[in-house]
Tab-separated table of C-alpha atoms and ligand atoms in Angstrom:
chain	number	residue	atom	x	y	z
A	613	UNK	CA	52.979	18.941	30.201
A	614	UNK	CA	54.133	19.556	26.625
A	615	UNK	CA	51.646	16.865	25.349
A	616	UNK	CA	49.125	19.237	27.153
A	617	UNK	CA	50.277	22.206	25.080
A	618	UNK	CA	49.807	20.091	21.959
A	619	UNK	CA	46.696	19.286	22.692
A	620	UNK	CA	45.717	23.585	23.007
A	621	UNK	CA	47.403	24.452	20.292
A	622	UNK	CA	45.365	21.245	18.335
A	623	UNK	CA	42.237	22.686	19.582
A	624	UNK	CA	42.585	26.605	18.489
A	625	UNK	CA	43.795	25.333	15.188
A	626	UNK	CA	40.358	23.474	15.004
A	627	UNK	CA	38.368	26.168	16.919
A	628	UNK	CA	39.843	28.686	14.248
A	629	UNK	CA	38.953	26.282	11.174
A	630	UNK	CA	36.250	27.388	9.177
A	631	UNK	CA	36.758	24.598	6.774
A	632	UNK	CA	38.365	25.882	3.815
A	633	UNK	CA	40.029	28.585	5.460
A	634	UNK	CA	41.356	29.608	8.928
A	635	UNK	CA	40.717	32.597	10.729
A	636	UNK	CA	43.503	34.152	12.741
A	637	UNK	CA	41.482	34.632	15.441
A	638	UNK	CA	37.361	34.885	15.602
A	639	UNK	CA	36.580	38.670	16.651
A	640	UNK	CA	39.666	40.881	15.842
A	641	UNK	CA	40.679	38.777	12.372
A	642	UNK	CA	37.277	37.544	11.096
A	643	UNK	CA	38.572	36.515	7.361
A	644	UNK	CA	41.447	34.658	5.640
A	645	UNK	CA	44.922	36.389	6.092
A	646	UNK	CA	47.967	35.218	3.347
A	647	UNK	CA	51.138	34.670	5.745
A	648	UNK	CA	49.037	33.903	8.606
A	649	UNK	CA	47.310	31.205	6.312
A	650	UNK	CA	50.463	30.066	4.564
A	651	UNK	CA	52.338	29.747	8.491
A	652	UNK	CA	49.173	27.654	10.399
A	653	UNK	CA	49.274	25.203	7.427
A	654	UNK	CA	52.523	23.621	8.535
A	655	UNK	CA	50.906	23.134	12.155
A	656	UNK	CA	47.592	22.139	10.119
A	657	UNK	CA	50.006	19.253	8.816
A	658	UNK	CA	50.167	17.271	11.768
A	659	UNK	CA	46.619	17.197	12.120
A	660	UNK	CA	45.254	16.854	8.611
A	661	UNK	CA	48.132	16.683	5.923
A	662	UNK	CA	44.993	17.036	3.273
A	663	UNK	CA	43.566	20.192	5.161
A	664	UNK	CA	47.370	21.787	5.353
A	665	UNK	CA	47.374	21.838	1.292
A	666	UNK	CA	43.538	23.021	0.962
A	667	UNK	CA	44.671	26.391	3.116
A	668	UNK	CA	46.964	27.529	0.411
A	669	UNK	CA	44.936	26.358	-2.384
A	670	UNK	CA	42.201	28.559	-0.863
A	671	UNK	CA	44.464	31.420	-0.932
A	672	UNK	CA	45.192	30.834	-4.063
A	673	UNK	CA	41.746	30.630	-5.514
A	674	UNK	CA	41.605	34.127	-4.627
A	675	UNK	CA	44.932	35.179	-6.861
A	676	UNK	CA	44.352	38.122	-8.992
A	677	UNK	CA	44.344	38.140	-13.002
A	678	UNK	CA	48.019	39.770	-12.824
A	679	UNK	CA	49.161	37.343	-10.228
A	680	UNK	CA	49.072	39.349	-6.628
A	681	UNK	CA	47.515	37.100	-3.698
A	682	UNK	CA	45.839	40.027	-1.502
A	683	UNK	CA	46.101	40.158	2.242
A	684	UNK	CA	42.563	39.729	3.507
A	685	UNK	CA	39.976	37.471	1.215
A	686	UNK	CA	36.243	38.591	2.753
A	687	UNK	CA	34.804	34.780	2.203
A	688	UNK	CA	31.336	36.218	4.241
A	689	UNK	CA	30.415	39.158	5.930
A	690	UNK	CA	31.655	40.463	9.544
A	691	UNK	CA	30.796	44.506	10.338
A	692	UNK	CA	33.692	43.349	13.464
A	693	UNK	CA	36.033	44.447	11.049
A	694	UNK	CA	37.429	47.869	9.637
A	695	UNK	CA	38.123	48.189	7.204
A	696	UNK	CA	36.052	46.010	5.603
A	697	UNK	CA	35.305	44.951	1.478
A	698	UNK	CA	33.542	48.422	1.087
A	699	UNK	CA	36.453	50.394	1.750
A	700	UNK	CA	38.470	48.725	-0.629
A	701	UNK	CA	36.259	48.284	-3.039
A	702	UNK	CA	38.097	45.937	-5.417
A	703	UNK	CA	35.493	44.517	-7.285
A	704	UNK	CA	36.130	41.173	-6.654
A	705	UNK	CA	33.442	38.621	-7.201
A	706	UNK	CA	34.832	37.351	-3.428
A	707	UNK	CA	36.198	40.386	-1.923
A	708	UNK	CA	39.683	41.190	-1.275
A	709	UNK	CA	41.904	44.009	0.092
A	710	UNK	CA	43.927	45.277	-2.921
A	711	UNK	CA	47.514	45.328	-1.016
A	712	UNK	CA	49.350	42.092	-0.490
A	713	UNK	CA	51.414	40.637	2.810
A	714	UNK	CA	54.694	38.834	3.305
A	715	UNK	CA	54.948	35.567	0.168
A	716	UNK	CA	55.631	32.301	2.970
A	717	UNK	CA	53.508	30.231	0.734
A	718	UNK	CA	56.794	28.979	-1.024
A	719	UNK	CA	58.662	28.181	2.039
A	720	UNK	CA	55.318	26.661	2.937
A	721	UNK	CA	54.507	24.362	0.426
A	722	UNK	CA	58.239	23.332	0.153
A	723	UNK	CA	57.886	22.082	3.779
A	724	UNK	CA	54.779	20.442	3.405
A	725	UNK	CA	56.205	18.745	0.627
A	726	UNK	CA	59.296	17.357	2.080
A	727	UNK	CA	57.093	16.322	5.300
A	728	UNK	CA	54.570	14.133	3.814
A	729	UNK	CA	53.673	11.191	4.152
A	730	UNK	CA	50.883	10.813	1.011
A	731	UNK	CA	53.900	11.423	-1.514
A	732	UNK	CA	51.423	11.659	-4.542
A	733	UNK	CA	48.755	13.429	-3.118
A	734	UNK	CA	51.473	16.031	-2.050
A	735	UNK	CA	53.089	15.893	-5.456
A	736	UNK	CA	49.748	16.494	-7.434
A	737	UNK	CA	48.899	19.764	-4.929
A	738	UNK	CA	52.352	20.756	-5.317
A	739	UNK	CA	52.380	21.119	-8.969
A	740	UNK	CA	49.444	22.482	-9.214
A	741	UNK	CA	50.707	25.358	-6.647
A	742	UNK	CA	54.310	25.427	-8.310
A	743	UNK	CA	53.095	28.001	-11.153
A	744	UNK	CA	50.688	30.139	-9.207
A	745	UNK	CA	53.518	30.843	-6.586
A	746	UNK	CA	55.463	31.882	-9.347
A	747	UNK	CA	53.118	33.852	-10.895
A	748	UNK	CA	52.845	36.152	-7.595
A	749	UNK	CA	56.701	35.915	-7.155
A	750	UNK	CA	57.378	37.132	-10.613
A	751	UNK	CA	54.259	39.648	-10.104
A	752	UNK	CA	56.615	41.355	-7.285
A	753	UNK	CA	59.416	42.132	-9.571
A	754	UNK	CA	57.238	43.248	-12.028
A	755	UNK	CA	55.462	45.390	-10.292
A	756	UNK	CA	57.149	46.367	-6.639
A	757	UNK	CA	60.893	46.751	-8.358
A	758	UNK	CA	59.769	48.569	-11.437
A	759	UNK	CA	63.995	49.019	-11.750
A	760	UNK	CA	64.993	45.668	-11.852
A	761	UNK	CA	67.093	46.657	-8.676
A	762	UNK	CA	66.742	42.737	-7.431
A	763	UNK	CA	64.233	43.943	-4.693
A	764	UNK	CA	60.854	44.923	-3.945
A	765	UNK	CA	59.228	48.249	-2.476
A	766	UNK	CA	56.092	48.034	0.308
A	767	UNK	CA	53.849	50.345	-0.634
A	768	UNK	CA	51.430	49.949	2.179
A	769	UNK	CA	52.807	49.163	5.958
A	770	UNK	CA	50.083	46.385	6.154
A	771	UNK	CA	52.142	44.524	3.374
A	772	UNK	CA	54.767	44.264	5.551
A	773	UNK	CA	52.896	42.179	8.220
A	774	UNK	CA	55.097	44.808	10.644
A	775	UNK	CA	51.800	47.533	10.685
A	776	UNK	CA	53.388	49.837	13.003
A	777	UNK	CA	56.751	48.867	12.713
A	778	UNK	CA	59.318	52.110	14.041
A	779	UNK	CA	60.874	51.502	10.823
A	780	UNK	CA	58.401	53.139	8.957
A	781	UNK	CA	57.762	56.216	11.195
A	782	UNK	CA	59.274	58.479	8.876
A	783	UNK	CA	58.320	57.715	5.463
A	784	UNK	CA	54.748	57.468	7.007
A	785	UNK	CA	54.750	60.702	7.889
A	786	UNK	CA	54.885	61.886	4.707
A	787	UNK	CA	51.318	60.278	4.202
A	788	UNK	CA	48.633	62.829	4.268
A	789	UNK	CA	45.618	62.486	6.878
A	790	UNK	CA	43.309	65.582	5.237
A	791	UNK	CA	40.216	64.638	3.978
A	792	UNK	CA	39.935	60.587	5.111
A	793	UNK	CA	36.992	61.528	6.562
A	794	UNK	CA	35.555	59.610	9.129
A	795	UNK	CA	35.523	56.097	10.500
A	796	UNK	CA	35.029	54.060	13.308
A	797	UNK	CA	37.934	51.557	14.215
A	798	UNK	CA	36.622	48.102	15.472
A	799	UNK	CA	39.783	46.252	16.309
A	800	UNK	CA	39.734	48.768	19.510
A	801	UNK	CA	36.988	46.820	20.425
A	802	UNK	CA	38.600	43.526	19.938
A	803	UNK	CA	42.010	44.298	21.938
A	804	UNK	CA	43.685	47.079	24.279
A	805	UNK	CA	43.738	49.658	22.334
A	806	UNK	CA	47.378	50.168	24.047
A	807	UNK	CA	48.351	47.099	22.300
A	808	UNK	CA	47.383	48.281	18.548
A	809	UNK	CA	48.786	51.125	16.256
A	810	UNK	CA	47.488	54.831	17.065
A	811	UNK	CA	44.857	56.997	15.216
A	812	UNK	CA	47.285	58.885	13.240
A	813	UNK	CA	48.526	55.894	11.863
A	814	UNK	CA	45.076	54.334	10.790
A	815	UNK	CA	44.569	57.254	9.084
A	816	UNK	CA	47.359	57.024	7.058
A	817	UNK	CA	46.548	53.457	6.811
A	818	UNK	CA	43.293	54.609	5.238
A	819	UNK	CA	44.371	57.775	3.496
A	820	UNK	CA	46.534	54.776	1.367
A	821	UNK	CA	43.675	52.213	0.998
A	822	UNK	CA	41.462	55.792	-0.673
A	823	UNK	CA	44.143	56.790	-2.551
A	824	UNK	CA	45.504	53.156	-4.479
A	825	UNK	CA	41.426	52.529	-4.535
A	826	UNK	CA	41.307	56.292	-6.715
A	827	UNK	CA	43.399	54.197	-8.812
A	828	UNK	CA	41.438	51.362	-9.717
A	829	UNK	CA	43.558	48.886	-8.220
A	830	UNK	CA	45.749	49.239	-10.777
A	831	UNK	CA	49.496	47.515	-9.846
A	832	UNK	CA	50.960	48.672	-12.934
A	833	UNK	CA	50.431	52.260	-11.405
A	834	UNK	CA	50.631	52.060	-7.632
A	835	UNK	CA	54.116	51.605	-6.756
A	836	UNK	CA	55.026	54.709	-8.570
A	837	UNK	CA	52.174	56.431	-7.210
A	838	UNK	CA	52.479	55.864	-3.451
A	839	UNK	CA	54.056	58.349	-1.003
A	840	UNK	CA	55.158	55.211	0.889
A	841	UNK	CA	57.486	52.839	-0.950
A	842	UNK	CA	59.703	51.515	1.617
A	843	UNK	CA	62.357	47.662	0.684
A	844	UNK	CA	61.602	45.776	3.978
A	845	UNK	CA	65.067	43.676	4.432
A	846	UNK	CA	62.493	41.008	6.078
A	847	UNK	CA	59.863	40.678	3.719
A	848	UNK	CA	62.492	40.530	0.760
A	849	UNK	CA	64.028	37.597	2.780
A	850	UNK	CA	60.554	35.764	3.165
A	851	UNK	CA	60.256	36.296	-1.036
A	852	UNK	CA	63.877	35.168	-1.436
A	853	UNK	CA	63.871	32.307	1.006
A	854	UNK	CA	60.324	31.238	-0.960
A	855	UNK	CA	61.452	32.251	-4.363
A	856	UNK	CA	64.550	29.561	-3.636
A	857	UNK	CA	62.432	27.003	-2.008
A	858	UNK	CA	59.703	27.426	-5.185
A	859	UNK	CA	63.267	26.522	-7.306
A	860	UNK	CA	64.310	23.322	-5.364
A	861	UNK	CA	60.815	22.348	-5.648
A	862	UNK	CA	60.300	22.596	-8.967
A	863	UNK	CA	63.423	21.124	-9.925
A	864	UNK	CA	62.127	17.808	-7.833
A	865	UNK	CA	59.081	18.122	-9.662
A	866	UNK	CA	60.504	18.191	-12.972
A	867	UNK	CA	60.267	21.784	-13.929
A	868	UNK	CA	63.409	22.965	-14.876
A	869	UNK	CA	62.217	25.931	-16.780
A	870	UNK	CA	61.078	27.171	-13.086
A	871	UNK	CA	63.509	26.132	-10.998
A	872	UNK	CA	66.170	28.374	-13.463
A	873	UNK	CA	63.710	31.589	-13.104
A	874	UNK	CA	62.885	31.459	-9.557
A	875	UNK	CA	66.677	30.579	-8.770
A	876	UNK	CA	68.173	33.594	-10.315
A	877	UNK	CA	65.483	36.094	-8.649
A	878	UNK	CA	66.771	34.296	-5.362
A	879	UNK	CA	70.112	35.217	-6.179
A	880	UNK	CA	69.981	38.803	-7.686
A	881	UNK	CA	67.851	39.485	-4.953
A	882	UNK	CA	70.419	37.947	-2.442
A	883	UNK	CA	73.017	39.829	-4.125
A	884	UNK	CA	71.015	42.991	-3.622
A	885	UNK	CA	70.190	42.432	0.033
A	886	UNK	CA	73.999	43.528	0.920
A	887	UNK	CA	72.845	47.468	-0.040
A	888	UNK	CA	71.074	47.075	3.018
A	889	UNK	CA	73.653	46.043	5.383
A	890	UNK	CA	74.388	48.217	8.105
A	891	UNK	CA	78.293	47.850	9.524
A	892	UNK	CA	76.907	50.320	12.502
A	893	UNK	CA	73.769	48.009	13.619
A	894	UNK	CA	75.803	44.829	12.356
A	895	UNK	CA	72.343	44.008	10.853
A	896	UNK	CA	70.056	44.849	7.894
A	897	UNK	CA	67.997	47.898	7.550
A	898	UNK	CA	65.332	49.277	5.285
A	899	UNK	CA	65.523	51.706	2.441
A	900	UNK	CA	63.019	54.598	1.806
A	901	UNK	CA	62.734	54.535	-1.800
A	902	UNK	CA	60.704	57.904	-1.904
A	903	UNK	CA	63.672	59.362	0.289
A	904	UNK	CA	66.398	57.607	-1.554
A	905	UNK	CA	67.858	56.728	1.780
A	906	UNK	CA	68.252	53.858	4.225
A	907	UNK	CA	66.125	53.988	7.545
A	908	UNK	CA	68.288	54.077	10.516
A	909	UNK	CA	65.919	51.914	12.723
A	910	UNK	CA	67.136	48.306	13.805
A	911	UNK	CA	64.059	46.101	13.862
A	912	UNK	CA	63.694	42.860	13.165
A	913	UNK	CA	62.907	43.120	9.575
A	914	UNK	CA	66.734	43.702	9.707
A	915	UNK	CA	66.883	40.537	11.512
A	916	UNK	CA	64.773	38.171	9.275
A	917	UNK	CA	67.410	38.075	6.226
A	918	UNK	CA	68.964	34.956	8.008
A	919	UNK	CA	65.981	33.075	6.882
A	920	UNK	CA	66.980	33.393	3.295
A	921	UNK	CA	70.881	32.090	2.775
A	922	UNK	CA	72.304	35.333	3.242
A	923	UNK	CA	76.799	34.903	3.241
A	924	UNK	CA	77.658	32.877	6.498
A	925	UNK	CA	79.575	36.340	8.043
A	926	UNK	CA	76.303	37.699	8.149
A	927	UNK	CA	74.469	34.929	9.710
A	928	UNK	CA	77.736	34.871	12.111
A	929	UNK	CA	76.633	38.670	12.825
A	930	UNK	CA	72.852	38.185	13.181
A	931	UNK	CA	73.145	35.472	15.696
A	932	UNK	CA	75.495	37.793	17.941
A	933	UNK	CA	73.121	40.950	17.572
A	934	UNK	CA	70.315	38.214	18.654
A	935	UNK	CA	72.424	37.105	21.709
A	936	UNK	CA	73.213	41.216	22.630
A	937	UNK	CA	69.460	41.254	22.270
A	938	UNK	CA	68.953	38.537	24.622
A	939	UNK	CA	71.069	39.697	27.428
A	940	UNK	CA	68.631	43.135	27.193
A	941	UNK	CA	65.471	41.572	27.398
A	942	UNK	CA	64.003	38.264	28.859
A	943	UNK	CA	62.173	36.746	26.051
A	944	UNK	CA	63.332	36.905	22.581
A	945	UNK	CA	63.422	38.064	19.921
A	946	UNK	CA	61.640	41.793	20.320
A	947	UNK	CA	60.813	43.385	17.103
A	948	UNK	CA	62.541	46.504	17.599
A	949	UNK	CA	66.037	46.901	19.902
A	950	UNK	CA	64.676	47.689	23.457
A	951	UNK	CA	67.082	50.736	23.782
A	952	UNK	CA	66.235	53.042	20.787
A	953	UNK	CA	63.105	55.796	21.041
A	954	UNK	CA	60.186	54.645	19.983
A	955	UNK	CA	60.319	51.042	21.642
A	956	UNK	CA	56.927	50.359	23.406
A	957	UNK	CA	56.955	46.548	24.665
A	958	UNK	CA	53.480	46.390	24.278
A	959	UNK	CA	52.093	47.683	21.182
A	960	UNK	CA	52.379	45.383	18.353
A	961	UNK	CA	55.446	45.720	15.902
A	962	UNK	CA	57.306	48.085	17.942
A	963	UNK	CA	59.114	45.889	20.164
A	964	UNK	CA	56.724	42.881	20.977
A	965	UNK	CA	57.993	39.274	20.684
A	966	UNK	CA	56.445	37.411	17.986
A	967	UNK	CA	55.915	33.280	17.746
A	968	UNK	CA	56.122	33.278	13.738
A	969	UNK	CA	59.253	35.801	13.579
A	970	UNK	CA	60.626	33.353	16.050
A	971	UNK	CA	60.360	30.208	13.751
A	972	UNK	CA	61.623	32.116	11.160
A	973	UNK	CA	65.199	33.247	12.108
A	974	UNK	CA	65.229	29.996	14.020
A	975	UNK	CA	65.076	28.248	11.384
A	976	UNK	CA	67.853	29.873	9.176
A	977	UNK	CA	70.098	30.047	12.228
A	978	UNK	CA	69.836	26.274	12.617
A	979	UNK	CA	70.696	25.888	8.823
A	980	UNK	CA	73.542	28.241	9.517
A	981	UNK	CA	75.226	26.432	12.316
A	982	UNK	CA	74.053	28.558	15.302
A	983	UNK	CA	72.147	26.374	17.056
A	984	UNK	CA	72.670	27.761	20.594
A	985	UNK	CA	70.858	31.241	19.375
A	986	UNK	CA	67.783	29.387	17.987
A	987	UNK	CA	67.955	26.886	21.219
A	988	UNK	CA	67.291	30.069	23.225
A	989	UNK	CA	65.007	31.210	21.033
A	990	UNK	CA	62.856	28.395	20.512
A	991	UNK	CA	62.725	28.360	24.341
A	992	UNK	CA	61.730	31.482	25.486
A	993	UNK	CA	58.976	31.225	22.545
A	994	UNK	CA	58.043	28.489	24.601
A	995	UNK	CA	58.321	30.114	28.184
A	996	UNK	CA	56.183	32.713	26.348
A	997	UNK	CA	53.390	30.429	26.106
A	998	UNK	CA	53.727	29.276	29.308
A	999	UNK	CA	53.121	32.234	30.463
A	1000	UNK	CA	50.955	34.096	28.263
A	1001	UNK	CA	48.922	31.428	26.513
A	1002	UNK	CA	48.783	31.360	22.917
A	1003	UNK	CA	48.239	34.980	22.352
A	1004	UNK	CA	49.136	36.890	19.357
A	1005	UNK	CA	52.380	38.269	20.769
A	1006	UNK	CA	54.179	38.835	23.977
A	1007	UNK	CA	56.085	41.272	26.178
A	1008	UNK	CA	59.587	40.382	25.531
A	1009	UNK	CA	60.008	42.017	29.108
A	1010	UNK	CA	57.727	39.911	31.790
A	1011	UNK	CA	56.311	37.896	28.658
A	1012	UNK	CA	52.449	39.483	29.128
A	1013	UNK	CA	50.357	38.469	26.305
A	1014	UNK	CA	49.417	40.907	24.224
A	1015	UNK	CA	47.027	41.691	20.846
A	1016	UNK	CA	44.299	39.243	20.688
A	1017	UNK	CA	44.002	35.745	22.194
A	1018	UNK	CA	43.722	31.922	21.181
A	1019	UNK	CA	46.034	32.676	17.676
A	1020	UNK	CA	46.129	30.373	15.110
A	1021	UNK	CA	49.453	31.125	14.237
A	1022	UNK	CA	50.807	31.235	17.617
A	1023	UNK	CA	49.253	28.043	17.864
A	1024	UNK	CA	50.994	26.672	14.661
A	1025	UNK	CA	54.601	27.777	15.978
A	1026	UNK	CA	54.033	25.802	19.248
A	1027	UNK	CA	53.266	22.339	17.262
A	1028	UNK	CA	56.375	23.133	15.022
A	1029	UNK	CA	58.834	23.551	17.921
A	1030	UNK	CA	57.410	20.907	20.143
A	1031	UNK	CA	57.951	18.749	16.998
A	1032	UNK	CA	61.277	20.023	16.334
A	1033	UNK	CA	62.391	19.578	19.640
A	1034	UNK	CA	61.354	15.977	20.036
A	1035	UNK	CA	59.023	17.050	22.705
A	1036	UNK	CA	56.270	15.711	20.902
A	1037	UNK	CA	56.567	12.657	19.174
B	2588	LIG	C1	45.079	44.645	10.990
B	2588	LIG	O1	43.906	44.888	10.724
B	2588	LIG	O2	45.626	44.956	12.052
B	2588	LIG	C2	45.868	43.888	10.048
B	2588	LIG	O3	47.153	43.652	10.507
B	2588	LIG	C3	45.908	44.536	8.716
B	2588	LIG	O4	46.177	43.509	7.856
């Protein structure tokens, strides 16, 4: 049976394959994404260790002048899409949004790394990756933690990855809607619209795409500028945990120079994390930057610091605020808690179970000595699929699939835990 999965999850990876690139999905996600790229290369590895490496350096080929790797890279045309290369208006000789998403690509390429089995083809792709990963690492403090706090601000919710996370209910409402005009929304079309954010919140999406595009793009301005400047405790564990990996890396490869800088902004940033902790949700939460104030809202962003190596007590809590979690709903791990307002099992971020989120905080708990958490976890991702095929996320109630269907991503997840399982040889 599992071989059978293996052999899906092989063929959406290739269906999804344009070549250079993978779409998430044809129809809802017509273009490149940057996590969802830097996630399906490590299931991409066990097909085609070459291919795995080209999806990053795609992504990369796409890095701005001041070192940002933007969210969506247009590489051809699709009207299926809103908003699309003319709403953002970049000016980008291949067109880009102008926001970025979640940096993987260091945890990514670290992985691949360790993995293969072509040792020099790996180690000439590798260093040639090593300084552009920086580049957008160091880019973030620059520019997203103009303070030198140790963290970085979102300054657009589709940064996050989490779109319509609860978390950011609050400081979103502080985004205007007047004069956005109108538009017509076409991933509607694509998937239940009961599944996907609401109206309001696409036009504050777009209100924030007119507004940083007002600016030129410009990154030295932008942060300072937005209404919305929220430190995600999940996406600064994602930078951490790749910031780190980057530093073991480098140091392998010989670059010690790297390894020092990327090392430190693991640790500072580490250090920093703790402002977030919250003794009442024994777990991390975000901080509204605009508001000066952390965000009572337990999501999994709060969650997600385990996959950097946040202090072992902390990992200790995590895992038993994941097993609470899994007594209250069937399939974990939902991205918001099931009993606080605002949960909706079904639409995206706000309490939908998530394949990649999964891997994630399974992977960290593993590292951290709590394997019975991630063993539940990794199988209920797996009952998931069972159920629900490889959809882009899941009911963590009766485990209905939800968003849009045949996911690369999803896909990706599947080949990692069959793999780390021993299920598949
Ligand atoms: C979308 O269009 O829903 C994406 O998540 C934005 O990146």
């Amino acid at each position: 049976m599992n071989n059978v999965l293996y052999d899906q999850a092989v063929e959406i990876l290739e269906r999804n394959d344009l070549g250079h690139y993978t779409v998430p999905t044809h129809g809802l996600y017509p273009f490149q994404w940057n996590w969802d790229s830097a996630l399906s290369a490590l299931g991409q590895y066990y097909i085609n260790e070459s291919r795995a490496w080209t999806e990053i350096e795609t992504l990369f080929e796409h890095q701005w002048e001041d070192g940002m790797v933007p969210h969506i890279i247009f590489h051809k045309e699709d009207d299926g899409y809103f908003p699309g290369p003319e709403v953002w208006a970049t000016n980008r000789k291949v067109p880009s949004s102008g926001i970025t998403q979640p940096p993987v690509t260091g945890f990514a390429i670290r992985r691949l790394y360790d993995r293969a089995h072509d040792k020099d083809m790996a180690q000439r792709r590798a260093k040639a990756l090593l300084p552009k990963i920086a580049a957008w690492h160091n880019w973030f403090f620059a520019n997203r933690d103009p303070d030198g706090t140790g963290l970085v601000a979102i300054i657009h919710p589709w940064e996050s990855g989490r779109d319509n996370s609860i978390d950011w209910d609050d400081a979103f409402s502080r985004v205007p809607t007047e004069g956005v005009g109108e538009f017509t929304r076409r991933d509607t079309m694509h998937a239940d619209p009961a599944h996907r954010p609401t109206k309001e919140q696409y036009q504050r999406y777009i209100w924030l795409v007119q507004h940083f595009r007002s600016l030129s793009w410009d990154n030295s301005l932008l942060h300072d500028a937005s209404p919305f400047r929220v430190v995600d405790p999940g996406f600064n564990a994602i930078l951490l945990r790749s910031c780190a990996d980057l530093a073991a890396l480098a140091e392998e490869l010989g670059d010690d120079v790297l390894a020092t800088e990327q090392r430190r902004l693991a640790e500072k940033g580490l250090a920093a994390m703790e402002t977030l902790w919250s003794d009442k949700h024994q777990q991390y939460l975000c901080f509204d930057r605009a508001a000066e104030a952390l965000i009572d809202s337990p999501s999994i962003g709060g969650l997600l610091p385990v996959f950097a190596r946040i202090e072992q007590s902390r990992a200790d809590a995590i895992a038993a605020r994941i097993d609470d979690l899994g007594r209250r709903v069937k399939y974990l791990i939902p991205s918001h808690d099931p009993d606080v307002e605002g949960y909706d099992g079904a639409r995206y971020w706000r309490g939908p179970s998530w394949l990649i989120v999964n891997y994630m905080i399974s992977d960290g708990l593993l590292r951290d000595g709590h394997k019975d958490t991630a063993d539940r976890i990794i199988a209920d991702s797996m009952k998931l699929i069972h159920i629900g095929g490889f959809a882009e996320y899941f009911d963590p109630m009766n485990g209905a699939p939800c968003g849009g269907p045949h996911f690369t991503w999803t896909a990706a997840m599947v080949i990692e835990f069959l793999k780390l399982t021993g299920e598949v040889a």
